[in-house]
Coordinates of C-alpha atoms and ligand atoms in Angstrom, one line a residue:
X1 CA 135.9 88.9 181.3
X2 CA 139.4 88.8 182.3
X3 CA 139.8 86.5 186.0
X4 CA 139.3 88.6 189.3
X5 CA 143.5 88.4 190.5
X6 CA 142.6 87.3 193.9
X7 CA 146.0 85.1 193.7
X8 CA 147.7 88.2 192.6
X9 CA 147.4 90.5 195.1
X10 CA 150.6 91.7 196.7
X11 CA 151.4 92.1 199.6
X12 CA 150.8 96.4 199.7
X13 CA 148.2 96.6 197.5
X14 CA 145.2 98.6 197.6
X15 CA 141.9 96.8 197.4
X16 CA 140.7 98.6 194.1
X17 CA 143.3 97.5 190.8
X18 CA 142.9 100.1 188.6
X19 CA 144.7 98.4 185.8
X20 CA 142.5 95.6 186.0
X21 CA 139.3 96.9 186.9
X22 CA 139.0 94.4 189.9
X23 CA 138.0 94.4 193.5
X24 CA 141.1 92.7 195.2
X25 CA 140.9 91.0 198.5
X26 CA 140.9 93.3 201.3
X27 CA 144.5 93.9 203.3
X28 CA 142.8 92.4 206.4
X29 CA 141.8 89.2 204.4
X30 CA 145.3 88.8 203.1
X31 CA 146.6 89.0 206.5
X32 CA 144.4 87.2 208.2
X33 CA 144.6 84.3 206.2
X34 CA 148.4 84.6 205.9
X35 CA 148.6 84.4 209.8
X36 CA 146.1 82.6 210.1
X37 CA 148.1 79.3 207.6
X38 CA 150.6 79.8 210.3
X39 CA 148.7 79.5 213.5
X40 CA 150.1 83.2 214.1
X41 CA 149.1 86.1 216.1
X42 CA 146.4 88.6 214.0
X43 CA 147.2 92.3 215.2
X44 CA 146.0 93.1 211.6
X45 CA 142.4 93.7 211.6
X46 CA 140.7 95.7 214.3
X47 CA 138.5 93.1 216.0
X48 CA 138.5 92.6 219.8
X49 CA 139.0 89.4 221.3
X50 CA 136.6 89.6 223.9
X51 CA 132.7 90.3 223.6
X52 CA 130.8 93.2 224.1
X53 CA 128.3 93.4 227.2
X54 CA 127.2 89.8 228.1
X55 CA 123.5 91.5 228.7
X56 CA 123.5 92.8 224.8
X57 CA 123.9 89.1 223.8
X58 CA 121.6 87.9 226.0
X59 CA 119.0 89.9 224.4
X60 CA 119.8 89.2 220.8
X61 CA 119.2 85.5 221.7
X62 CA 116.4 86.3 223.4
X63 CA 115.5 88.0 220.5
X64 CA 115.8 85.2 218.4
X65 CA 114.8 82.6 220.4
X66 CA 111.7 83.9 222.2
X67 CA 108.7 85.4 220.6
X68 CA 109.3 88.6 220.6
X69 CA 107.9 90.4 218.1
X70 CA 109.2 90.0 214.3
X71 CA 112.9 89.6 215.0
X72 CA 113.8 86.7 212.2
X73 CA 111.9 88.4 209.2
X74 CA 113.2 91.6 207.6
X75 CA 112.8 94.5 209.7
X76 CA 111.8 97.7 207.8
X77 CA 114.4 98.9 204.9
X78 CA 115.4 102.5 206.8
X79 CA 115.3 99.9 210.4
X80 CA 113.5 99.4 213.1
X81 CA 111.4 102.5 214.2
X82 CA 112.4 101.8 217.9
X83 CA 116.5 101.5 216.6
X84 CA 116.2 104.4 215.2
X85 CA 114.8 106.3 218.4
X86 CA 117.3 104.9 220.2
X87 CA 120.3 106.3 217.3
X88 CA 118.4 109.9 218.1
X89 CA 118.4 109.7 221.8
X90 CA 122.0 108.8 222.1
X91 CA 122.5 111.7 219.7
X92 CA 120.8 114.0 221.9
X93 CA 122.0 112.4 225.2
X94 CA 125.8 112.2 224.1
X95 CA 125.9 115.7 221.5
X96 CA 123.1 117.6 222.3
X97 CA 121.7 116.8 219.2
X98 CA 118.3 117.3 217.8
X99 CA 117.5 114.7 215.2
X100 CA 113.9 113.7 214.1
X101 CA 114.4 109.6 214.4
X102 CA 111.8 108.6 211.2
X103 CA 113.8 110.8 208.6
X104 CA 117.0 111.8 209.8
X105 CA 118.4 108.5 210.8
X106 CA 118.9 105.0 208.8
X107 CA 119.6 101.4 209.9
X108 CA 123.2 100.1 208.1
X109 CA 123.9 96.8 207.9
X110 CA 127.8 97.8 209.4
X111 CA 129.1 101.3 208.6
X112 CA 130.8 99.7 205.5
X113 CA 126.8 99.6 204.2
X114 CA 126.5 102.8 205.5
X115 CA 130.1 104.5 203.8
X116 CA 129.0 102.3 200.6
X117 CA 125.7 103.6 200.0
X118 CA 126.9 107.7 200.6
X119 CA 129.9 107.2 198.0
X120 CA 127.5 105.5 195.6
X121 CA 124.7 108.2 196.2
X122 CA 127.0 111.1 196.0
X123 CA 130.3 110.6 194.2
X124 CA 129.4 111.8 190.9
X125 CA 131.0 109.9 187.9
X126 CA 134.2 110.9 186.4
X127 CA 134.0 113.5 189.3
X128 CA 137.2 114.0 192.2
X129 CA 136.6 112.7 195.6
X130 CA 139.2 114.1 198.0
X131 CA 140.2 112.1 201.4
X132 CA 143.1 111.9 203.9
X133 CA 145.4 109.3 203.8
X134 CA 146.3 106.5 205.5
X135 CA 142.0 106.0 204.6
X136 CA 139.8 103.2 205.8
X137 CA 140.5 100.7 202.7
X138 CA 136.7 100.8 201.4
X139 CA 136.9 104.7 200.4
X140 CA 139.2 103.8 197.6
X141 CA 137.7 101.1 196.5
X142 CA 133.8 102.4 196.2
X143 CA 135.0 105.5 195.2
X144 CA 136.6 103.7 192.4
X145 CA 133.3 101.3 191.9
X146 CA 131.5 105.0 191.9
X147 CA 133.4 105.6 189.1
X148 CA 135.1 108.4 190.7
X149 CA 138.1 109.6 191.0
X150 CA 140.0 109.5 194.9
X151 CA 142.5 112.6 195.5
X152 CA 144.2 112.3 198.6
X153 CA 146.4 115.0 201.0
X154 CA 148.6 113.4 203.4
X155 CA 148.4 113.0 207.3
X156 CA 152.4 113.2 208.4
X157 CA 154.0 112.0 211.4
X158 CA 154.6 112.6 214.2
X159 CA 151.2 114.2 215.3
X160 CA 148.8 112.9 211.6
X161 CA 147.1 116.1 212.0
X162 CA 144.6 117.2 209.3
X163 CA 146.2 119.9 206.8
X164 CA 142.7 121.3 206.0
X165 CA 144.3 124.5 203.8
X166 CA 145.6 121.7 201.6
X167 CA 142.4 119.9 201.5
X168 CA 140.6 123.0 201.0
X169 CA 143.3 124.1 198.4
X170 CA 141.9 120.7 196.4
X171 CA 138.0 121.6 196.2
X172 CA 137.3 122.4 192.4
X173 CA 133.9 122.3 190.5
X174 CA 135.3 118.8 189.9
X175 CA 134.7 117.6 193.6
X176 CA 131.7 115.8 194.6
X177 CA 132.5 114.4 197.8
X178 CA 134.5 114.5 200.8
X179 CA 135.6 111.5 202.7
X180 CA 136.3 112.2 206.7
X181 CA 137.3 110.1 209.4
X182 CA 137.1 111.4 213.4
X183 CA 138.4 109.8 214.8
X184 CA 141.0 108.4 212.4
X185 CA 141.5 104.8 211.7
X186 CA 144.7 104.0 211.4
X187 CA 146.1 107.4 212.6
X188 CA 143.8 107.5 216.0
X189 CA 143.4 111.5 215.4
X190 CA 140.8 112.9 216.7
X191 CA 140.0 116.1 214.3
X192 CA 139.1 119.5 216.5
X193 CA 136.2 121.3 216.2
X194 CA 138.1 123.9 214.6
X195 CA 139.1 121.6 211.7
X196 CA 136.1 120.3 211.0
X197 CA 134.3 124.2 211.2
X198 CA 136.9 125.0 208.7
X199 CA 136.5 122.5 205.9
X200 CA 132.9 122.9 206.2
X201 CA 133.0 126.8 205.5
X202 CA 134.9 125.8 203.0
X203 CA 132.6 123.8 201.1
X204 CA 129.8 126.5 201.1
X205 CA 130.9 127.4 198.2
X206 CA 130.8 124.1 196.2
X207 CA 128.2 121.4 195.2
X208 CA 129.7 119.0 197.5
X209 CA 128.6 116.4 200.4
X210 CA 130.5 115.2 202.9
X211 CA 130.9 111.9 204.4
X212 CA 132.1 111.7 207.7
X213 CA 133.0 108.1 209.7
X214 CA 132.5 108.2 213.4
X215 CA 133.1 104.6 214.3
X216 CA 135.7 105.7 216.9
X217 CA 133.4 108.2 218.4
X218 CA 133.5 106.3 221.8
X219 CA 137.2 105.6 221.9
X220 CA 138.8 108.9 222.5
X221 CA 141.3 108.5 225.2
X222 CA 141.2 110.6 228.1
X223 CA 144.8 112.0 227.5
X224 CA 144.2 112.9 224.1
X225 CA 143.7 116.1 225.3
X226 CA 140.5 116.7 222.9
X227 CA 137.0 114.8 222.8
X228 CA 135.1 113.6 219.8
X229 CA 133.3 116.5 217.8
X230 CA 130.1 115.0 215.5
X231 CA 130.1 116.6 212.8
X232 CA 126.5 117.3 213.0
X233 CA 127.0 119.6 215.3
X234 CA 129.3 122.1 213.2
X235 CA 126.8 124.7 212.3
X236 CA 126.2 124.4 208.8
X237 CA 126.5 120.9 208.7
X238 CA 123.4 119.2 208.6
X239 CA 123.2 120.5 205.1
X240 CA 125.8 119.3 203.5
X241 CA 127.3 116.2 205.8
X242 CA 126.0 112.5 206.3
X243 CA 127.5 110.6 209.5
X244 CA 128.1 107.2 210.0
X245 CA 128.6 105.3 213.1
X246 CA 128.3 101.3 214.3
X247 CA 127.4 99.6 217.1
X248 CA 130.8 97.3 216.0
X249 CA 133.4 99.7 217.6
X250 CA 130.9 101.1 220.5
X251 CA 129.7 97.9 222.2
X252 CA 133.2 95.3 221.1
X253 CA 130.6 93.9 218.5
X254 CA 132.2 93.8 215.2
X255 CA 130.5 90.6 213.8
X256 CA 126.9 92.5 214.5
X257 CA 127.4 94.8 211.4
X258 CA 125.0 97.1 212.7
X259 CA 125.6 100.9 211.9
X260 CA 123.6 103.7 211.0
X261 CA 123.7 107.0 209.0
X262 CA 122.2 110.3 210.5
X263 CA 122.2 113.3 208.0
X264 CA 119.2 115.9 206.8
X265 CA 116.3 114.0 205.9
X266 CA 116.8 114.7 202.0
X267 CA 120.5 113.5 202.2
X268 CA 118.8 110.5 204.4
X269 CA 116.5 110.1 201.4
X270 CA 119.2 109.9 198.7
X271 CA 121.3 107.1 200.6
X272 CA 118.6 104.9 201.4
X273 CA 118.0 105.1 197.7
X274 CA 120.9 102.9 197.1
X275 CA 120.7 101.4 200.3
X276 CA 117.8 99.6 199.6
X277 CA 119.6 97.6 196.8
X278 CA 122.6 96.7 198.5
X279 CA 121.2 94.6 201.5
X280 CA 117.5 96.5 201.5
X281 CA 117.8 95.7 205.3
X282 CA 119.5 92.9 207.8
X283 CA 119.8 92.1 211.5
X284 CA 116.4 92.4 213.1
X285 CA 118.1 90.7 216.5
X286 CA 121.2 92.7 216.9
X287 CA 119.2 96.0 216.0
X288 CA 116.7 95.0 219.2
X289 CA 119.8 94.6 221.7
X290 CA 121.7 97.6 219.7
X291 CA 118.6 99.7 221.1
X292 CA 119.0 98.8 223.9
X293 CA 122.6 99.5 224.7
X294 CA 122.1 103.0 222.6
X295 CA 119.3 103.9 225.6
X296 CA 122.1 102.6 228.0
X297 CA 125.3 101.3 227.8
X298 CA 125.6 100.6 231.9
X299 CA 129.2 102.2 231.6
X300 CA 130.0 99.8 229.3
X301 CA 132.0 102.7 226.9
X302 CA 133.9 103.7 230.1
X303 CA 135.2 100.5 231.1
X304 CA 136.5 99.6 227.3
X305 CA 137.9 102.8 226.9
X306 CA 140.4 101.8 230.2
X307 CA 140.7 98.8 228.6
X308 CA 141.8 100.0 225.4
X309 CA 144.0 102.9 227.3
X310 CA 146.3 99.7 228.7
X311 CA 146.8 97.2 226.3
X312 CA 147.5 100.7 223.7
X313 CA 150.4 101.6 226.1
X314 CA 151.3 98.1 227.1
X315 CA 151.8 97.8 223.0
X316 CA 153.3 101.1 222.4
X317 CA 155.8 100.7 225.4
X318 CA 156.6 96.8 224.1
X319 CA 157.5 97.8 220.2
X320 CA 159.0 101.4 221.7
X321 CA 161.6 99.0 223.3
X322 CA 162.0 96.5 220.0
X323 CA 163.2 99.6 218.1
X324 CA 160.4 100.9 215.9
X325 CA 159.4 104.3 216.5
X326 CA 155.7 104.9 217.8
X327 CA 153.0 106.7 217.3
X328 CA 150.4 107.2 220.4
X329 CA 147.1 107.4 219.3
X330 CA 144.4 109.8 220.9
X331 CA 141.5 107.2 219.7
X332 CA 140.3 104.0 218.1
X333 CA 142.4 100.6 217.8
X334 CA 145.7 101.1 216.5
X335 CA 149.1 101.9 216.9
X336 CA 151.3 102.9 214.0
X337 CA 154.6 102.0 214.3
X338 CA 157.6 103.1 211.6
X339 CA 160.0 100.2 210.9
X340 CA 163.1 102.2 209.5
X341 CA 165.3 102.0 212.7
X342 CA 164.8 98.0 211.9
X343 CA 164.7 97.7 208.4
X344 CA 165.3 98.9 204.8
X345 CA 162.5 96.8 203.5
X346 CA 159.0 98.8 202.9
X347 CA 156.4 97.9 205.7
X348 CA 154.5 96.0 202.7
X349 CA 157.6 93.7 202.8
X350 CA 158.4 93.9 206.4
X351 CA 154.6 92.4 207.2
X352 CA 155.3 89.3 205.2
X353 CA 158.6 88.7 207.0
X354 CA 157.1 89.3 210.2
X355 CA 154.2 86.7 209.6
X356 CA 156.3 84.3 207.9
X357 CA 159.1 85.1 210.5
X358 CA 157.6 85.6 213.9
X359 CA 153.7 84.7 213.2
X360 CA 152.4 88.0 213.5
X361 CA 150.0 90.0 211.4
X362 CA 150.2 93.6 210.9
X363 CA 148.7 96.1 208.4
X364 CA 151.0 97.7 205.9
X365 CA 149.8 101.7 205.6
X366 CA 150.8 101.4 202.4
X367 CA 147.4 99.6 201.3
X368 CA 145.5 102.3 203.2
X369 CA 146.9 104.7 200.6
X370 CA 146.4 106.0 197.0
X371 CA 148.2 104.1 194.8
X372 CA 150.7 107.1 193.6
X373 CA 151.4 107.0 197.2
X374 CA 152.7 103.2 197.0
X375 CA 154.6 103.9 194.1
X376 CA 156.6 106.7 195.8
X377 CA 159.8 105.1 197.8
X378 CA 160.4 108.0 199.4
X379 CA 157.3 108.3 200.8
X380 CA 157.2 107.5 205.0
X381 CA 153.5 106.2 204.9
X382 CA 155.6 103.4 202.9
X383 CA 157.5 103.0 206.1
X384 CA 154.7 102.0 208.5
X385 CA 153.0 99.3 210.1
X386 CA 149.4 99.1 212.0
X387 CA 149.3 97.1 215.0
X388 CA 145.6 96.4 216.7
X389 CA 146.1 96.6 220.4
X390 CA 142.2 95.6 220.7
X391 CA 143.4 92.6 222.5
X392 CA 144.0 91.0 225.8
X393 CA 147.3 92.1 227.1
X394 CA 148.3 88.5 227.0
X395 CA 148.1 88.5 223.1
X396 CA 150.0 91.5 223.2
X397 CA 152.8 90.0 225.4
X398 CA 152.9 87.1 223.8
X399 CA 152.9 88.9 220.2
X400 CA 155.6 91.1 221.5
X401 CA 157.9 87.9 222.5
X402 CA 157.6 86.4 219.0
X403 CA 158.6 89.6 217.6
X404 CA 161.8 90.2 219.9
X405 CA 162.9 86.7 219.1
X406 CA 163.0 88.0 215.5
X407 CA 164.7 90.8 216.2
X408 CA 167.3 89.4 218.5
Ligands
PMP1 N1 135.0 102.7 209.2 C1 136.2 102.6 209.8 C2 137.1 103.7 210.0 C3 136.5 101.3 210.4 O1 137.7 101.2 211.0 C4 135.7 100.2 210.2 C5 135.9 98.9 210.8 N2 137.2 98.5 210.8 C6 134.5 100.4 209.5 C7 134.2 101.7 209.0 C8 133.5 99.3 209.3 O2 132.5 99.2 210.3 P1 131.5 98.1 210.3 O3 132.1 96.8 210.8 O4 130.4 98.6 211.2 O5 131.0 97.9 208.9

């Protein structure tokens, strides 16, 4: 057994080495720790730094602390039957969706269980799994764990919209999945119902399933011009899609790790399969006040939502005016910002500088990407950089004067 390259990984790599058969240490790890060594600012990984609703903590300590039922043991494998009420409700409530709450929807321990368990479940061996890219860095990696093969299309500047002909244009008896993201981390592109009525016509005539990740489905900003389509509701659908959501992005909650799938109850079925032997089941406490918020979430999506409108133009406006060129998000975290007005390096190489430099941590697309993609100089996803702007606007300002006295 050759020696898992932790110490190797560079600066742009994806998470999966092919060449050595190895799970590397995810982007956001490298970063984080990188920024971290120099008591920098992280606008790397996507994590608020302030707390979801005070009331949902209060009653996950309650939850732990008072007697209240069995909320330190293992809750049932698919979840608690109450969570997943609560999963259906807010699916009615929010999409007009009809679910049936003891087979059509399953307790996650995060939507990374959730995304895990469906590529495992579905991504045949030796088969072609086809995805959009810039893609959320655990596709490529379970998809290569699957034993799999990922096939990407694209998303381009300025507007990272789908190019669904292409993707359709890549369906073969060959494919066994498809990976979707609405909206888009990093892109922020919310994908119309249009799009997503297109590629799943398309797959009618294949053997394929589709995964689609709806963490961002409460951050769509109200001048994207578009709202967030499940794609559950795409007639059609429920036969051949599995969504995945979290309570992380929804409620400010990332450390909860609590997520669900919603899908047919046979493609329910075939994911708790493998579920059940990746964590079999986790977070009694956190699924109790996750309930909760589902039933209710006292205009708590709302009030982020602003939140997150502000400190994404307060960012945007701040790196507009240090010379990259910006991309305004409709949805989600992040703003992705192209560095070629700045620099020749490649944004792998630029995020180094800027940590070692100015103390601040950035995603490099580039390890969001296949790696034929990295390999390609002439390729713009190798030309840009994530910024979170999940942060209090002082962070941001703060972040912003390091970087200008870089630049100056
Ligand atoms: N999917 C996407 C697109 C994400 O951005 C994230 C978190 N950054 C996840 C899944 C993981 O969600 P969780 O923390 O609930 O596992």
């Amino acid at each position: 057994m050759g020696q898992v390259p932790w110490a190797r990984a560079a600066a742009g790599a994806n998470t999966y080495d092919q060449q050595a058969h190895a799970v590397l240490p995810t982007i956001y790890e490298r970063v984080g720790a990188t920024t971290a060594a120099r008591d920098g600012i992280n606008l790397g990984q996507g994590f608020p730094d302030h707390d979801g609703p005070a009331w949902m903590r209060q009653l996950a300590a309650e939850a732990i602390t008072t007697d209240h039922g069995p909320t330190n043991q293992y809750p049932p494998g698919a979840g608690f039957p109450d969570f997943r009420q609560a999963v259906a409700a807010h699916q009615r409530r929010h999409y007009g969706l009809d679910l049936d709450p003891t087979t059509q929807v399953l307790y996650c321990t995060g939507a990374t269980e959730g995304i895990a368990a469906s590529i495992l479940a579905f991504a045949r061996p030796g088969s072609e799994v086809l995805s959009f890219e810039p893609f959320y860095d655990s596709y490529g990696a379970m998809v290569s764990l699957a034993g799999a093969h990922l096939r990407t299309i694209p998303l381009r500047a300025p507007d990272f919209r789908p190019d669904v002909e292409a993707l359709i244009a890549r369906l073969t008896d060959q494919t066994s999945m498809i990976l979707l993201n609405s909206p888009h981390n990093p892109t922020g592109t919310v994908f119309t119902r249009g799009e997503l009525e297109a590629i799943i016509h398309a797959t009618r005539a294949h053997d394929v399933v589709i995964m689609c990740d709806e963490v961002y489905e409460h951050l769509v900003f109200d001048d994207a011009g578009v709202s967030h389509t499940p794609i559950l509701t795409i007639p059609g659908a429920l036969q051949v899609a599995v969504a995945v959501s979290s309570a992380g992005k929804a409620f400010s909650f990332t450390g909860w790790k609590t997520g669900w799938i919603t899908a047919s109850c046979e493609l329910v079925n075939r994911v708790r399969g493998v579920k059940q032997f990746l964590t079999f089941t986790a977070n009694p406490a956190y699924q109790y006040a996750v309930t909760a918020g589902l039933h209710d979430d006292r205009g708590f999506y709302a009030h982020n939502r602003q939140h997150l409108h502000q400190t994404r133009d307060l960012l945007a406006a701040g790196l507009t005016e240090l010379g990259f060129t910006t991309y305004t998000p409709q949805a989600g975290y992040f703003i992705l910002a192209d560095t070629r007005e700045l620099t020749d390096l490649t944004a792998a190489e630029y995020s180094q500088k800027l940590i070692d430099d100015a103390g601040v941590g950035t995603i490099p697309v580039s390890a969001l990407t296949h790696p034929s993609t990295q390999d390609d100089p002439h390729d713009e996803l190798n030309y840009l950089l994530r910024f979170a702007f999940c942060k209090h606007p002082t962070t941001l300002t703060t972040a912003l004067t390091r970087l200008q006295k870089v630049l100056d």
